[in-house]
Amino acid sequence: MEKLPSLDQVDAAGHPGSEDKEAARQALVKHREQLAELHDLLYANRRHALLIILQGMDTSGKDGTIRHVLSGLNPVGTQVLSFKAPNDLERAHDYLWRIHRHVPPHGTIGVFNRSHYEDVVTAFVHGTIDEAVRRRRFDEINAFEQYLHHNGIILLKFFLHISPEEQAERLAARIRDPAKMWKLSASDLSERPHWNEYQAAYNTALQATHTAWAPWTIVPADHKWYRNLLVARTVVAALEALKLGWPTGPVS
Amino acid sequence: MEKLPSLDQVDAAGHPGSEDKEAARQALVKHREQLAELHDLLYANRRHALLIILQGMDTSGKDGTIRHVLSGLNPVGTQVLSFKAPNDLERAHDYLWRIHRHVPPHGTIGVFNRSHYEDVVTAFVHGTIDEAVRRRRFDEINAFEQYLHHNGIILLKFFLHISPEEQAERLAARIRDPAKMWKLSASDLSERPHWNEYQAAYNTALQATHTAWAPWTIVPADHKWYRNLLVARTVVAALEALKLGWPTGPVS
């Protein structure tokens, strides 16, 4: 597996290997078609599931990525889960309980908009857990994800990396634009002063949980067209690597 | 933690430390009262959950243990799950998926009548998994149970150990007695010829998954009065070891 760069070494406005926005758009269209076909093969074979995990600061484009990359998929066999702050029942359970419940069944694609990584990043920045618990959770998460990998789940984890300047711009747009105002939440503003703590906590978490069985991709996400292209390309490559054909008989 | 004896060293008809059936009955009554109080404390504090796992051959008394040991508990805060052969949705998931869903929330007691140990015992005896997968699952189960332990779950695992002679007697009773006939299933009879394979597979599983954080108790279970007493005593001791008092304020 490739070594993961440190977050501060990645230019959020970069678009390596892709100079041309229009060419990127065309490539995205092609990737979406490939993805729809690969999804059908996954569904027919029912031996693997794909789990896509999206993390990133507020306004980094998690919802937009789902909309632009995955809109062509058959909703049968696709499920998106947005993990908000845990409710009472979820808080009464171990932190992976609500996560494991929603791990997709074989044959399907699941997308987590936020995930158990909130339990090692946000929880640490807020002081809910200390360093010892954070480290233990890294180990627990790695073991959990390896277990999933051994049991047919393909894990792809994406960190959507934006610059603080781009976030400021997007927050301002939410305030200015009536069609975007609904996206603004109080926490968007209250969390922004903790930008540097979040970057440090994310970088620690990414480095500690970048594994052969569940690798991270740091996605430069200031340019939405590049973000969409890189996520789509990575997902297509992972599914193609399974080399699935049509099953030659009924699948039990 | 105590070393676990090999299954064939444990006399299924034994009742060590308890000669008198009538005294055992009285002790059980007392243990049930203690258990009800400890359950209240667990519920009030909401920092731990107790998970009791019952495994054993057909007719070993899993249902009877639940009825006799746990009948005094407040049903609020108690849940019993009987894991049957997995259905289509469960089979489309990793084997711990249905297990993790039903891990009890903090403050409650959960009982599993059969569990993920079917996935390393029955699956191995039936040839569904090979030795390599069995060993990997032992590691996965140990990691999973350690994770639960770290997150507030007290795990107690009981193997109800009966002799083949006692099983023959109990199966005959199911055939003879109209009030027991409904308990008889086809698999009771079809699995019996595999007795020795099951004993070997259970012993391997018990030895491989007897850990400080999730210990097994091998329960001599030919005598129901001794079985009930030993399970009740073990559960009470584990809850007393938490040294819970009444919370001095509201619990968040």
Coordinates of C-alpha atoms in Angstrom, one line a residue:
Chain A
M1 CA 0.0 0.0 0.0
E2 CA 1.1 3.6 -0.6
K3 CA 2.4 5.6 2.2
L4 CA -0.1 8.3 3.3
P5 CA 1.3 11.8 3.1
S6 CA 0.8 14.1 6.1
L7 CA -2.3 16.3 5.8
D8 CA -0.2 19.5 5.8
Q9 CA 1.8 18.2 2.8
V10 CA -1.3 18.0 0.6
D11 CA -2.4 21.1 -1.2
A12 CA -6.2 21.3 -0.8
A13 CA -6.4 23.3 -4.1
G14 CA -4.2 20.8 -6.0
H15 CA -5.4 18.6 -8.9
P16 CA -2.4 16.4 -9.6
G17 CA -2.6 14.5 -12.9
S18 CA -5.7 16.4 -14.1
E19 CA -5.2 19.9 -15.5
D20 CA -8.4 20.2 -17.5
K21 CA -11.7 20.7 -15.7
E22 CA -13.7 19.8 -18.8
A23 CA -11.8 16.6 -19.4
A24 CA -12.3 15.7 -15.8
R25 CA -16.1 16.1 -16.2
Q26 CA -16.1 13.8 -19.2
A27 CA -14.0 11.3 -17.3
L28 CA -16.5 11.4 -14.4
V29 CA -19.3 10.6 -16.7
K30 CA -17.4 7.6 -17.9
H31 CA -16.6 6.5 -14.4
R32 CA -20.2 6.7 -13.4
E33 CA -21.1 4.3 -16.2
Q34 CA -18.4 1.9 -15.2
L35 CA -19.6 2.2 -11.6
A36 CA -23.1 1.2 -12.5
E37 CA -21.9 -1.9 -14.4
L38 CA -19.5 -2.9 -11.6
H39 CA -22.4 -2.4 -9.1
D40 CA -24.5 -4.9 -11.1
L41 CA -21.7 -7.4 -11.0
L42 CA -21.3 -6.9 -7.3
Y43 CA -25.0 -7.4 -6.8
A44 CA -25.1 -10.5 -8.9
N45 CA -22.2 -12.2 -7.2
R46 CA -23.1 -11.4 -3.7
R47 CA -19.7 -12.2 -2.3
H48 CA -18.5 -8.7 -1.5
A49 CA -19.9 -5.4 -0.3
L50 CA -18.3 -2.0 -0.8
L51 CA -18.2 0.4 2.1
I52 CA -17.2 4.0 1.3
I53 CA -16.5 6.2 4.3
L54 CA -16.5 10.0 3.8
Q55 CA -14.9 12.3 6.4
G56 CA -14.0 15.9 6.3
M57 CA -14.5 19.3 7.9
D58 CA -17.9 21.0 7.6
T59 CA -18.5 22.2 4.0
S60 CA -15.8 19.8 2.6
G61 CA -18.4 18.3 0.3
K62 CA -19.4 15.0 1.7
D63 CA -23.0 15.3 0.5
G64 CA -21.9 16.7 -2.9
T65 CA -19.6 13.8 -3.5
I66 CA -22.4 11.3 -2.9
R67 CA -24.7 13.3 -5.2
H68 CA -22.2 13.6 -8.0
V69 CA -20.3 10.3 -7.9
L70 CA -23.1 7.9 -6.9
S71 CA -26.2 9.3 -8.4
G72 CA -26.2 6.9 -11.3
L73 CA -26.4 3.8 -9.1
N74 CA -29.4 1.5 -8.8
P75 CA -31.0 2.4 -5.4
V76 CA -31.6 -1.3 -5.0
G77 CA -28.3 -2.3 -3.5
T78 CA -27.2 1.1 -2.4
Q79 CA -27.6 2.6 1.0
V80 CA -26.3 5.9 2.4
L81 CA -26.1 6.5 6.1
S82 CA -25.4 10.0 7.7
F83 CA -24.1 9.6 11.2
K84 CA -25.1 12.5 13.3
A85 CA -24.4 13.0 17.0
P86 CA -25.5 9.8 18.7
N87 CA -28.9 9.6 20.2
D88 CA -29.7 8.2 23.7
L89 CA -29.9 4.5 22.6
E90 CA -26.7 4.8 20.5
R91 CA -24.8 6.4 23.4
A92 CA -25.9 3.5 25.7
H93 CA -24.0 1.2 23.4
D94 CA -20.4 0.7 22.5
Y95 CA -19.4 3.2 19.8
L96 CA -19.1 0.7 17.0
W97 CA -22.6 -0.7 17.6
R98 CA -24.4 1.8 15.4
I99 CA -21.7 1.5 12.8
H100 CA -21.7 -2.3 12.5
R101 CA -25.5 -2.3 12.2
H102 CA -25.3 -0.4 9.0
V103 CA -22.3 -2.2 7.4
P104 CA -23.8 -3.2 4.0
P105 CA -24.7 -6.8 3.2
H106 CA -22.9 -8.7 0.4
G107 CA -23.8 -7.5 -3.0
T108 CA -24.4 -3.9 -2.1
I109 CA -22.7 -0.5 -1.8
G110 CA -22.9 1.4 1.4
V111 CA -21.8 5.0 2.0
F112 CA -21.1 6.4 5.4
N113 CA -21.4 10.2 5.6
R114 CA -19.3 10.5 8.8
S115 CA -18.6 7.4 10.7
H116 CA -16.7 5.9 13.7
Y117 CA -13.9 8.3 12.9
E118 CA -16.0 11.0 14.7
D119 CA -15.3 8.9 17.8
V120 CA -11.6 9.4 17.5
V121 CA -11.5 12.9 16.1
T122 CA -14.4 15.0 17.3
A123 CA -14.5 13.1 20.7
F124 CA -10.8 13.9 21.1
V125 CA -11.0 17.5 20.1
H126 CA -13.9 18.0 22.5
G127 CA -12.0 16.3 25.3
T128 CA -14.5 13.5 25.7
I129 CA -11.7 10.9 25.4
D130 CA -8.1 11.1 26.4
E131 CA -5.0 10.0 24.6
A132 CA -5.0 6.5 26.0
V133 CA -8.6 5.9 24.9
R134 CA -7.9 7.4 21.5
R135 CA -5.0 5.0 21.0
R136 CA -7.0 2.0 22.1
R137 CA -9.8 3.0 19.7
F138 CA -7.3 3.2 16.8
D139 CA -6.4 -0.4 17.6
E140 CA -10.1 -1.4 17.9
I141 CA -11.0 0.3 14.7
N142 CA -8.1 -1.4 12.8
A143 CA -9.2 -4.8 14.2
F144 CA -12.8 -4.1 13.3
E145 CA -12.0 -3.1 9.8
Q146 CA -9.7 -6.0 9.2
Y147 CA -12.4 -8.3 10.4
L148 CA -14.8 -6.7 7.9
H149 CA -12.2 -7.1 5.2
H150 CA -11.8 -10.8 5.9
N151 CA -15.6 -11.1 5.7
G152 CA -16.0 -9.7 2.2
I153 CA -16.3 -6.0 2.8
I154 CA -14.2 -3.7 0.6
L155 CA -13.4 -0.6 2.6
L156 CA -12.5 2.7 1.0
K157 CA -12.0 5.7 3.2
F158 CA -11.8 9.3 1.9
F159 CA -10.8 12.4 3.7
L160 CA -12.1 15.5 1.8
H161 CA -9.4 18.0 2.4
I162 CA -10.3 21.7 2.1
S163 CA -8.4 24.8 3.0
P164 CA -9.7 27.2 5.7
E165 CA -10.0 29.9 3.1
E166 CA -12.3 27.7 1.0
Q167 CA -14.3 26.8 4.0
A168 CA -14.8 30.5 4.8
E169 CA -16.0 31.1 1.3
R170 CA -18.5 28.2 1.4
L171 CA -19.8 29.3 4.8
A172 CA -20.3 32.8 3.5
A173 CA -22.2 31.3 0.6
R174 CA -24.5 29.5 3.0
I175 CA -25.3 32.8 4.7
R176 CA -25.7 34.8 1.5
D177 CA -27.5 32.3 -0.8
P178 CA -31.2 31.5 0.1
A179 CA -30.8 28.1 -1.7
K180 CA -27.9 27.2 0.6
M181 CA -28.9 28.7 3.9
W182 CA -30.6 25.5 5.0
K183 CA -27.2 23.8 5.0
L184 CA -25.9 26.1 7.7
S185 CA -25.8 24.6 11.2
A186 CA -24.7 26.3 14.5
S187 CA -21.9 23.8 14.8
D188 CA -20.4 25.0 11.4
L189 CA -19.6 28.2 13.1
S190 CA -18.8 27.0 16.6
E191 CA -16.3 24.4 15.3
R192 CA -14.4 26.6 13.0
P193 CA -12.2 28.2 15.7
H194 CA -10.9 24.7 16.4
W195 CA -9.7 24.3 12.8
N196 CA -6.1 23.5 13.7
E197 CA -7.0 21.0 16.5
Y198 CA -9.2 19.2 14.0
Q199 CA -6.5 19.1 11.4
A200 CA -4.0 17.7 13.9
A201 CA -6.6 15.2 15.2
Y202 CA -7.5 14.1 11.7
N203 CA -3.9 13.7 10.6
T204 CA -3.2 11.5 13.7
A205 CA -6.3 9.4 13.0
L206 CA -5.5 9.0 9.3
Q207 CA -1.9 8.0 9.9
A208 CA -2.9 5.5 12.6
T209 CA -5.7 3.8 10.6
H210 CA -4.3 3.8 7.1
T211 CA -4.0 0.0 6.5
A212 CA -3.7 -2.4 3.6
W213 CA -7.3 -3.6 4.2
A214 CA -8.8 -0.2 4.7
P215 CA -6.7 2.6 3.1
W216 CA -7.4 6.3 3.3
T217 CA -7.3 8.6 0.3
I218 CA -6.7 12.2 1.1
V219 CA -8.7 14.1 -1.5
P220 CA -7.8 17.7 -2.4
A221 CA -11.3 19.0 -2.3
D222 CA -11.2 22.8 -2.9
H223 CA -12.0 22.0 -6.5
K224 CA -15.2 20.0 -6.6
W225 CA -14.5 18.7 -10.1
Y226 CA -11.2 17.2 -8.9
R227 CA -12.7 15.8 -5.7
N228 CA -15.4 14.0 -7.7
L229 CA -13.0 12.7 -10.2
L230 CA -10.6 11.3 -7.7
V231 CA -13.2 9.6 -5.6
A232 CA -14.9 8.1 -8.6
R233 CA -11.6 6.9 -10.1
T234 CA -10.6 5.3 -6.8
V235 CA -13.9 3.5 -6.3
V236 CA -13.9 2.2 -9.9
A237 CA -10.3 0.9 -9.6
A238 CA -11.1 -1.0 -6.3
L239 CA -14.2 -2.7 -7.8
E240 CA -12.3 -3.6 -11.0
A241 CA -9.6 -5.2 -9.0
L242 CA -12.1 -7.8 -7.8
K243 CA -12.3 -9.0 -11.4
L244 CA -15.9 -10.1 -11.1
G245 CA -17.6 -11.8 -14.0
W246 CA -21.3 -12.8 -14.3
P247 CA -22.0 -15.9 -12.1
T248 CA -22.6 -19.0 -14.3
G249 CA -25.4 -20.3 -12.1
P250 CA -27.7 -19.3 -9.2
V251 CA -25.9 -17.7 -6.3
S252 CA -26.8 -19.2 -2.9
Chain B
M1 CA -7.9 -16.0 35.4
E2 CA -8.3 -19.7 36.1
K3 CA -7.0 -22.2 33.6
L4 CA -9.9 -23.9 31.8
P5 CA -10.0 -27.7 32.2
S6 CA -10.3 -29.8 29.1
L7 CA -14.0 -30.9 28.5
D8 CA -13.2 -34.6 28.9
Q9 CA -11.8 -33.9 32.4
V10 CA -15.1 -32.5 33.6
D11 CA -17.6 -34.9 35.0
A12 CA -21.0 -33.9 33.6
A13 CA -22.7 -35.5 36.5
G14 CA -20.4 -33.9 39.1
H15 CA -21.5 -31.2 41.6
P16 CA -18.2 -30.1 43.3
G17 CA -18.6 -28.1 46.5
S18 CA -22.4 -28.8 46.7
E19 CA -23.5 -32.1 48.1
D20 CA -27.0 -31.3 49.1
K21 CA -29.7 -30.7 46.5
E22 CA -32.1 -29.0 49.0
A23 CA -29.4 -26.6 50.2
A24 CA -28.6 -25.8 46.6
R25 CA -32.2 -24.9 46.0
Q26 CA -32.2 -22.5 48.9
A27 CA -29.0 -21.0 47.8
L28 CA -30.5 -20.5 44.3
V29 CA -33.4 -18.6 45.8
K30 CA -31.0 -16.3 47.7
H31 CA -28.9 -15.8 44.5
R32 CA -32.0 -14.8 42.6
E33 CA -32.8 -12.1 45.2
Q34 CA -29.2 -10.8 45.0
L35 CA -29.4 -10.8 41.3
A36 CA -32.5 -8.7 41.2
E37 CA -30.8 -6.1 43.5
L38 CA -27.6 -6.1 41.4
H39 CA -29.7 -5.7 38.3
D40 CA -31.3 -2.5 39.8
L41 CA -27.9 -1.1 40.5
L42 CA -26.6 -1.9 37.0
Y43 CA -29.7 -0.2 35.6
A44 CA -29.3 2.9 37.8
N45 CA -25.6 3.4 37.0
R46 CA -25.8 2.7 33.3
R47 CA -22.1 2.3 32.9
H48 CA -22.0 -1.5 32.3
A49 CA -24.0 -4.1 30.6
L50 CA -23.9 -7.8 31.4
L51 CA -23.9 -10.3 28.5
I52 CA -24.4 -14.0 29.4
I53 CA -23.7 -16.4 26.6
L54 CA -25.1 -20.0 26.8
Q55 CA -23.8 -22.8 24.7
G56 CA -24.3 -26.5 24.9
M57 CA -25.4 -29.6 23.0
D58 CA -29.2 -30.0 22.4
T59 CA -31.1 -30.7 25.6
S60 CA -28.2 -29.4 27.7
G61 CA -30.6 -27.0 29.4
K62 CA -30.0 -23.5 27.9
D63 CA -33.7 -22.6 28.1
G64 CA -34.1 -24.1 31.5
T65 CA -31.2 -22.2 32.9
I66 CA -32.7 -18.9 31.7
R67 CA -36.0 -19.8 33.2
H68 CA -34.7 -20.9 36.6
V69 CA -31.8 -18.4 37.1
L70 CA -33.2 -15.2 35.5
S71 CA -37.0 -15.4 36.1
G72 CA -36.8 -13.0 39.0
L73 CA -35.4 -10.1 36.9
N74 CA -37.2 -7.0 35.9
P75 CA -38.1 -7.5 32.2
V76 CA -37.3 -3.8 31.7
G77 CA -33.6 -4.0 31.3
T78 CA -33.4 -7.7 30.4
Q79 CA -33.3 -9.2 26.9
V80 CA -33.0 -12.8 25.8
L81 CA -32.0 -13.6 22.2
S82 CA -32.1 -17.1 20.8
F83 CA -29.9 -17.3 17.7
K84 CA -31.3 -19.9 15.3
A85 CA -29.8 -20.7 11.9
P86 CA -29.1 -17.4 10.1
N87 CA -31.8 -16.1 7.7
D88 CA -31.0 -14.7 4.3
L89 CA -30.3 -11.2 5.5
E90 CA -28.1 -12.4 8.3
R91 CA -26.2 -14.7 5.9
A92 CA -25.5 -11.8 3.6
H93 CA -23.6 -10.1 6.4
D94 CA -20.4 -10.8 8.3
Y95 CA -21.1 -13.4 11.0
L96 CA -20.8 -11.0 13.9
W97 CA -23.3 -8.6 12.4
R98 CA -26.4 -10.1 14.0
I99 CA -24.5 -10.7 17.2
H100 CA -23.3 -7.1 17.6
R101 CA -26.8 -5.7 16.9
H102 CA -28.1 -7.5 20.0
V103 CA -25.3 -6.7 22.4
P104 CA -27.2 -5.1 25.4
P105 CA -27.0 -1.4 26.1
H106 CA -25.4 -0.1 29.3
G107 CA -27.6 -0.7 32.3
T108 CA -29.1 -3.9 31.1
I109 CA -28.6 -7.7 31.1
G110 CA -28.6 -9.6 27.8
V111 CA -28.7 -13.4 27.4
F112 CA -27.7 -15.1 24.2
N113 CA -29.1 -18.6 23.8
R114 CA -26.5 -19.8 21.3
S115 CA -24.3 -17.1 19.7
H116 CA -21.3 -16.5 17.4
Y117 CA -19.8 -19.8 18.9
E118 CA -22.1 -21.6 16.4
D119 CA -19.9 -20.0 13.7
V120 CA -16.8 -21.7 15.0
V121 CA -18.3 -25.0 16.3
T122 CA -21.4 -26.0 14.1
A123 CA -19.9 -24.4 11.0
F124 CA -16.7 -26.4 11.6
V125 CA -18.4 -29.7 12.3
H126 CA -20.5 -29.3 9.2
G127 CA -17.5 -28.5 7.1
T128 CA -18.7 -25.0 6.2
I129 CA -15.4 -23.5 7.3
D130 CA -11.9 -25.0 7.3
E131 CA -9.2 -25.0 10.0
A132 CA -7.6 -21.7 8.7
V133 CA -10.9 -19.9 8.9
R134 CA -11.8 -21.4 12.3
R135 CA -8.5 -20.1 13.7
R136 CA -9.0 -16.7 12.2
R137 CA -12.5 -16.5 13.7
F138 CA -11.1 -17.4 17.1
D139 CA -8.8 -14.3 16.8
E140 CA -11.7 -12.2 15.5
I141 CA -13.9 -13.3 18.3
N142 CA -11.3 -12.6 21.0
A143 CA -10.7 -9.1 19.6
F144 CA -14.4 -8.4 19.4
E145 CA -15.0 -9.6 22.9
Q146 CA -12.0 -7.6 24.2
Y147 CA -13.4 -4.5 22.5
L148 CA -16.8 -5.1 24.2
H149 CA -15.1 -5.5 27.5
H150 CA -13.2 -2.2 27.0
N151 CA -16.6 -0.6 26.3
G152 CA -18.4 -1.6 29.4
I153 CA -19.7 -5.1 28.6
I154 CA -19.2 -7.8 31.2
L155 CA -19.1 -11.1 29.3
L156 CA -19.8 -14.4 31.0
K157 CA -19.8 -17.5 28.8
F158 CA -21.2 -20.8 30.0
F159 CA -20.8 -24.2 28.4
L160 CA -23.6 -26.5 29.7
H161 CA -21.9 -29.9 29.8
I162 CA -24.0 -33.0 29.7
S163 CA -23.1 -36.6 29.1
P164 CA -24.4 -38.5 26.0
E165 CA -26.3 -40.8 28.4
E166 CA -28.2 -37.9 29.9
Q167 CA -28.9 -36.5 26.4
A168 CA -30.4 -39.9 25.4
E169 CA -32.6 -39.8 28.5
R170 CA -33.8 -36.2 27.8
L171 CA -34.5 -36.9 24.1
A172 CA -36.5 -40.0 25.1
A173 CA -38.5 -37.9 27.5
R174 CA -39.2 -35.4 24.7
I175 CA -40.6 -38.3 22.6
R176 CA -42.6 -39.9 25.5
D177 CA -43.9 -36.8 27.3
P178 CA -46.7 -34.9 25.6
A179 CA -45.7 -31.7 27.5
K180 CA -42.1 -32.0 26.1
M181 CA -42.8 -33.2 22.6
W182 CA -42.8 -29.7 21.2
K183 CA -39.2 -29.2 22.2
L184 CA -38.0 -32.0 19.9
S185 CA -36.6 -30.9 16.6
A186 CA -35.3 -32.9 13.7
S187 CA -31.8 -31.6 14.2
D188 CA -31.8 -33.0 17.8
L189 CA -31.7 -36.5 16.2
S190 CA -29.6 -35.8 13.1
E191 CA -26.8 -34.1 15.1
R192 CA -26.5 -36.8 17.8
P193 CA -24.3 -39.1 15.7
H194 CA -21.8 -36.3 15.6
W195 CA -21.5 -36.1 19.4
N196 CA -17.7 -36.7 19.5
E197 CA -17.0 -34.2 16.7
Y198 CA -19.0 -31.6 18.6
Q199 CA -17.2 -32.3 21.9
A200 CA -13.9 -31.9 20.1
A201 CA -14.9 -28.8 18.3
Y202 CA -16.4 -27.3 21.5
N203 CA -13.3 -28.1 23.5
T204 CA -11.0 -26.5 20.9
A205 CA -13.2 -23.4 20.8
L206 CA -13.5 -23.1 24.6
Q207 CA -9.7 -23.3 25.0
A208 CA -9.0 -20.8 22.2
T209 CA -11.5 -18.2 23.5
H210 CA -11.1 -18.5 27.3
T211 CA -9.8 -15.0 28.1
A212 CA -9.4 -12.7 31.1
W213 CA -12.0 -10.4 29.5
A214 CA -14.5 -13.1 28.5
P215 CA -14.0 -16.3 30.5
W216 CA -15.8 -19.6 30.0
T217 CA -17.3 -21.6 32.8
I218 CA -17.8 -25.3 32.0
V219 CA -21.0 -26.2 33.9
P220 CA -21.6 -29.8 34.8
A221 CA -25.2 -30.0 33.7
D222 CA -26.5 -33.5 34.1
H223 CA -28.0 -32.3 37.4
K224 CA -30.2 -29.3 36.8
W225 CA -30.1 -28.1 40.4
Y226 CA -26.3 -27.9 40.2
R227 CA -26.3 -26.3 36.8
N228 CA -28.6 -23.5 38.0
L229 CA -26.7 -23.0 41.2
L230 CA -23.3 -22.7 39.4
V231 CA -24.6 -20.3 36.8
A232 CA -26.4 -18.1 39.3
R233 CA -23.4 -18.0 41.7
T234 CA -21.0 -17.0 38.8
V235 CA -23.3 -14.2 37.6
V236 CA -23.8 -12.8 41.1
A237 CA -20.0 -12.9 41.8
A238 CA -19.3 -11.0 38.5
L239 CA -21.8 -8.3 39.3
E240 CA -20.7 -8.0 42.9
A241 CA -17.1 -7.5 41.7
L242 CA -18.3 -4.2 40.0
K243 CA -18.9 -2.8 43.5
L244 CA -21.8 -0.6 42.3
G245 CA -23.5 1.8 44.7
W246 CA -26.5 4.0 44.1
P247 CA -25.6 7.0 41.9
T248 CA -25.6 10.2 44.0
G249 CA -27.1 12.3 41.2
P250 CA -28.8 12.0 37.8
V251 CA -26.9 9.7 35.4
S252 CA -26.3 11.2 32.0

